[in-house]
């Protein structure tokens, strides 16, 4: 998610990788924004079909009529970052709840380990 937003430098990432992640997320959670922005008739079946449709619509083609996936990915990510797709977050309330629960569990496990280490250290004295 950080790479999609631009928080990680573009030189450290591959646009293709983050575009596939973003496409999967958008298809599940914000499909209407994609259909409207790119003028698609129907929901693509998967992220590959979405990126191919965007490439065709935006003219990101190479010889032989094939899609230039790198250019298409860059276009898609730029559209998200510039707000062209709308004010969309890359988290849902359900995702946040899961992450909070995982974090609380990790904190509790760490506290338990620390308690055990303290007891063992006191026994050695």
PDB file of C-alpha atoms in Angstrom:
ATOM      1  CA  UNK A   1       0.000   0.000   0.000  1.00  0.00           C
ATOM      2  CA  UNK A   2       2.850   2.370   0.751  1.00  0.00           C
ATOM      3  CA  UNK A   3       4.338   1.868  -2.696  1.00  0.00           C
ATOM      4  CA  UNK A   4       0.996   2.576  -4.356  1.00  0.00           C
ATOM      5  CA  UNK A   5       0.673   5.892  -2.525  1.00  0.00           C
ATOM      6  CA  UNK A   6       4.215   6.956  -3.393  1.00  0.00           C
ATOM      7  CA  UNK A   7       5.593   6.711   0.149  1.00  0.00           C
ATOM      8  CA  UNK A   8       8.298   4.385  -1.188  1.00  0.00           C
ATOM      9  CA  UNK A   9      10.564   5.822  -3.884  1.00  0.00           C
ATOM     10  CA  UNK A  10       9.706   4.773  -7.408  1.00  0.00           C
ATOM     11  CA  UNK A  11      13.294   3.665  -7.971  1.00  0.00           C
ATOM     12  CA  UNK A  12      12.864   0.991  -5.293  1.00  0.00           C
ATOM     13  CA  UNK A  13       9.769  -0.606  -6.814  1.00  0.00           C
ATOM     14  CA  UNK A  14       8.428  -2.102 -10.014  1.00  0.00           C
ATOM     15  CA  UNK A  15       5.289  -0.402 -11.276  1.00  0.00           C
ATOM     16  CA  UNK A  16       3.982  -3.738 -12.562  1.00  0.00           C
ATOM     17  CA  UNK A  17       4.021  -5.287  -9.087  1.00  0.00           C
ATOM     18  CA  UNK A  18       2.236  -2.463  -7.335  1.00  0.00           C
ATOM     19  CA  UNK A  19      -0.207  -1.980 -10.216  1.00  0.00           C
ATOM     20  CA  UNK A  20      -1.323  -5.603  -9.899  1.00  0.00           C
ATOM     21  CA  UNK A  21      -1.833  -5.149  -6.148  1.00  0.00           C
ATOM     22  CA  UNK A  22      -3.744  -1.889  -6.670  1.00  0.00           C
ATOM     23  CA  UNK A  23      -5.828  -3.340  -9.506  1.00  0.00           C
ATOM     24  CA  UNK A  24      -6.860  -6.299  -7.360  1.00  0.00           C
ATOM     25  CA  UNK A  25      -7.836  -3.982  -4.493  1.00  0.00           C
ATOM     26  CA  UNK A  26      -9.745  -1.558  -6.744  1.00  0.00           C
ATOM     27  CA  UNK A  27     -11.647  -4.349  -8.482  1.00  0.00           C
ATOM     28  CA  UNK A  28     -12.843  -5.640  -5.116  1.00  0.00           C
ATOM     29  CA  UNK A  29     -13.561  -2.323  -3.411  1.00  0.00           C
ATOM     30  CA  UNK A  30     -13.877   0.539  -5.918  1.00  0.00           C
ATOM     31  CA  UNK A  31     -14.881  -0.985  -9.236  1.00  0.00           C
ATOM     32  CA  UNK A  32     -17.278   1.857 -10.088  1.00  0.00           C
ATOM     33  CA  UNK A  33     -14.441   4.397 -10.003  1.00  0.00           C
ATOM     34  CA  UNK A  34     -12.457   2.266 -12.464  1.00  0.00           C
ATOM     35  CA  UNK A  35     -15.379   1.814 -14.834  1.00  0.00           C
ATOM     36  CA  UNK A  36     -16.090   5.540 -14.823  1.00  0.00           C
ATOM     37  CA  UNK A  37     -12.496   6.728 -15.167  1.00  0.00           C
ATOM     38  CA  UNK A  38     -11.482   4.395 -17.962  1.00  0.00           C
ATOM     39  CA  UNK A  39     -14.857   4.183 -19.721  1.00  0.00           C
ATOM     40  CA  UNK A  40     -15.103   0.432 -19.357  1.00  0.00           C
ATOM     41  CA  UNK A  41     -18.371  -1.262 -20.296  1.00  0.00           C
ATOM     42  CA  UNK A  42     -18.159  -4.071 -17.752  1.00  0.00           C
ATOM     43  CA  UNK A  43     -16.092  -5.154 -14.788  1.00  0.00           C
ATOM     44  CA  UNK A  44     -12.873  -6.892 -15.892  1.00  0.00           C
ATOM     45  CA  UNK A  45     -12.568 -10.483 -14.654  1.00  0.00           C
ATOM     46  CA  UNK A  46      -9.192  -9.926 -12.959  1.00  0.00           C
ATOM     47  CA  UNK A  47      -6.339  -7.464 -12.535  1.00  0.00           C
ATOM     48  CA  UNK A  48      -4.603  -8.560 -15.749  1.00  0.00           C
ATOM     49  CA  UNK A  49      -7.766  -7.926 -17.754  1.00  0.00           C
ATOM     50  CA  UNK A  50      -8.134  -4.532 -16.063  1.00  0.00           C
ATOM     51  CA  UNK A  51      -4.591  -3.435 -16.879  1.00  0.00           C
ATOM     52  CA  UNK A  52      -4.981  -4.661 -20.470  1.00  0.00           C
ATOM     53  CA  UNK A  53      -8.228  -2.690 -20.828  1.00  0.00           C
ATOM     54  CA  UNK A  54      -6.561   0.439 -19.433  1.00  0.00           C
ATOM     55  CA  UNK A  55      -3.622  -0.040 -21.801  1.00  0.00           C
ATOM     56  CA  UNK A  56      -5.945  -0.290 -24.804  1.00  0.00           C
ATOM     57  CA  UNK A  57      -8.004   2.739 -23.747  1.00  0.00           C
ATOM     58  CA  UNK A  58      -4.936   4.879 -23.034  1.00  0.00           C
ATOM     59  CA  UNK A  59      -2.915   3.774 -26.071  1.00  0.00           C
ATOM     60  CA  UNK A  60      -0.129   2.032 -24.169  1.00  0.00           C
ATOM     61  CA  UNK A  61       0.618  -0.323 -27.037  1.00  0.00           C
ATOM     62  CA  UNK A  62       3.813  -1.691 -28.544  1.00  0.00           C
ATOM     63  CA  UNK A  63       4.359  -3.238 -31.957  1.00  0.00           C
ATOM     64  CA  UNK A  64       1.961  -6.015 -32.776  1.00  0.00           C
ATOM     65  CA  UNK A  65      -0.829  -4.374 -30.789  1.00  0.00           C
ATOM     66  CA  UNK A  66       0.414  -5.793 -27.505  1.00  0.00           C
ATOM     67  CA  UNK A  67      -0.028  -3.915 -24.251  1.00  0.00           C
ATOM     68  CA  UNK A  68       3.005  -2.158 -22.771  1.00  0.00           C
ATOM     69  CA  UNK A  69       2.427  -3.344 -19.217  1.00  0.00           C
ATOM     70  CA  UNK A  70       5.053  -1.062 -17.674  1.00  0.00           C
ATOM     71  CA  UNK A  71       3.542   2.057 -19.255  1.00  0.00           C
ATOM     72  CA  UNK A  72       0.004   0.937 -18.391  1.00  0.00           C
ATOM     73  CA  UNK A  73       1.040   0.292 -14.791  1.00  0.00           C
ATOM     74  CA  UNK A  74       2.648   3.731 -14.552  1.00  0.00           C
ATOM     75  CA  UNK A  75      -0.513   5.366 -15.941  1.00  0.00           C
ATOM     76  CA  UNK A  76      -2.728   3.498 -13.478  1.00  0.00           C
ATOM     77  CA  UNK A  77      -0.550   4.313 -10.459  1.00  0.00           C
ATOM     78  CA  UNK A  78      -0.235   7.963 -11.538  1.00  0.00           C
ATOM     79  CA  UNK A  79      -4.023   8.214 -11.881  1.00  0.00           C
ATOM     80  CA  UNK A  80      -4.414   6.985  -8.307  1.00  0.00           C
ATOM     81  CA  UNK A  81      -1.681   9.210  -6.874  1.00  0.00           C
ATOM     82  CA  UNK A  82      -2.948  12.330  -8.642  1.00  0.00           C
ATOM     83  CA  UNK A  83      -6.480  11.753  -7.360  1.00  0.00           C
ATOM     84  CA  UNK A  84      -7.923  11.214 -10.822  1.00  0.00           C
ATOM     85  CA  UNK A  85      -9.610   8.043  -9.599  1.00  0.00           C
ATOM     86  CA  UNK A  86     -11.110   9.968  -6.695  1.00  0.00           C
ATOM     87  CA  UNK A  87     -10.325  10.309  -3.009  1.00  0.00           C
ATOM     88  CA  UNK A  88      -9.842   6.644  -2.284  1.00  0.00           C
ATOM     89  CA  UNK A  89      -7.984   5.056   0.593  1.00  0.00           C
ATOM     90  CA  UNK A  90      -6.239   1.721   0.289  1.00  0.00           C
ATOM     91  CA  UNK A  91      -7.800   0.399   3.477  1.00  0.00           C
ATOM     92  CA  UNK A  92     -11.272  -0.702   4.393  1.00  0.00           C
ATOM     93  CA  UNK A  93     -12.640  -0.593   7.947  1.00  0.00           C
ATOM     94  CA  UNK A  94     -12.455  -4.399   8.020  1.00  0.00           C
ATOM     95  CA  UNK A  95      -8.769  -4.316   7.051  1.00  0.00           C
ATOM     96  CA  UNK A  96      -8.052  -1.813   9.814  1.00  0.00           C
ATOM     97  CA  UNK A  97      -9.827  -3.989  12.404  1.00  0.00           C
ATOM     98  CA  UNK A  98      -7.768  -7.021  11.372  1.00  0.00           C
ATOM     99  CA  UNK A  99      -4.510  -5.053  11.532  1.00  0.00           C
ATOM    100  CA  UNK A 100      -5.374  -3.585  14.939  1.00  0.00           C
ATOM    101  CA  UNK A 101      -6.182  -7.070  16.269  1.00  0.00           C
ATOM    102  CA  UNK A 102      -2.883  -8.448  14.917  1.00  0.00           C
ATOM    103  CA  UNK A 103      -0.956  -5.564  16.449  1.00  0.00           C
ATOM    104  CA  UNK A 104      -2.637  -6.005  19.831  1.00  0.00           C
ATOM    105  CA  UNK A 105      -1.852  -9.721  19.739  1.00  0.00           C
ATOM    106  CA  UNK A 106       1.815  -9.055  18.927  1.00  0.00           C
ATOM    107  CA  UNK A 107       2.057  -6.497  21.732  1.00  0.00           C
ATOM    108  CA  UNK A 108       0.553  -8.984  24.201  1.00  0.00           C
ATOM    109  CA  UNK A 109       2.955 -11.729  23.068  1.00  0.00           C
ATOM    110  CA  UNK A 110       5.918  -9.376  23.403  1.00  0.00           C
ATOM    111  CA  UNK A 111       4.814  -8.346  26.907  1.00  0.00           C
ATOM    112  CA  UNK A 112       4.464 -12.010  27.919  1.00  0.00           C
ATOM    113  CA  UNK A 113       7.976 -12.797  26.663  1.00  0.00           C
ATOM    114  CA  UNK A 114       9.358  -9.797  28.502  1.00  0.00           C
ATOM    115  CA  UNK A 115       7.666 -10.950  31.705  1.00  0.00           C
ATOM    116  CA  UNK A 116       9.182 -14.430  31.357  1.00  0.00           C
ATOM    117  CA  UNK A 117      12.643 -12.957  30.739  1.00  0.00           C
ATOM    118  CA  UNK A 118      12.327 -10.760  33.833  1.00  0.00           C
ATOM    119  CA  UNK A 119      11.325 -13.742  35.997  1.00  0.00           C
ATOM    120  CA  UNK A 120      14.220 -15.810  34.683  1.00  0.00           C
ATOM    121  CA  UNK A 121      16.655 -12.953  35.256  1.00  0.00           C
ATOM    122  CA  UNK A 122      15.456 -12.475  38.857  1.00  0.00           C
ATOM    123  CA  UNK A 123      15.867 -16.217  39.530  1.00  0.00           C
ATOM    124  CA  UNK A 124      19.529 -16.042  38.485  1.00  0.00           C
ATOM    125  CA  UNK A 125      20.312 -13.390  41.092  1.00  0.00           C
TER     126      UNK A 125
END
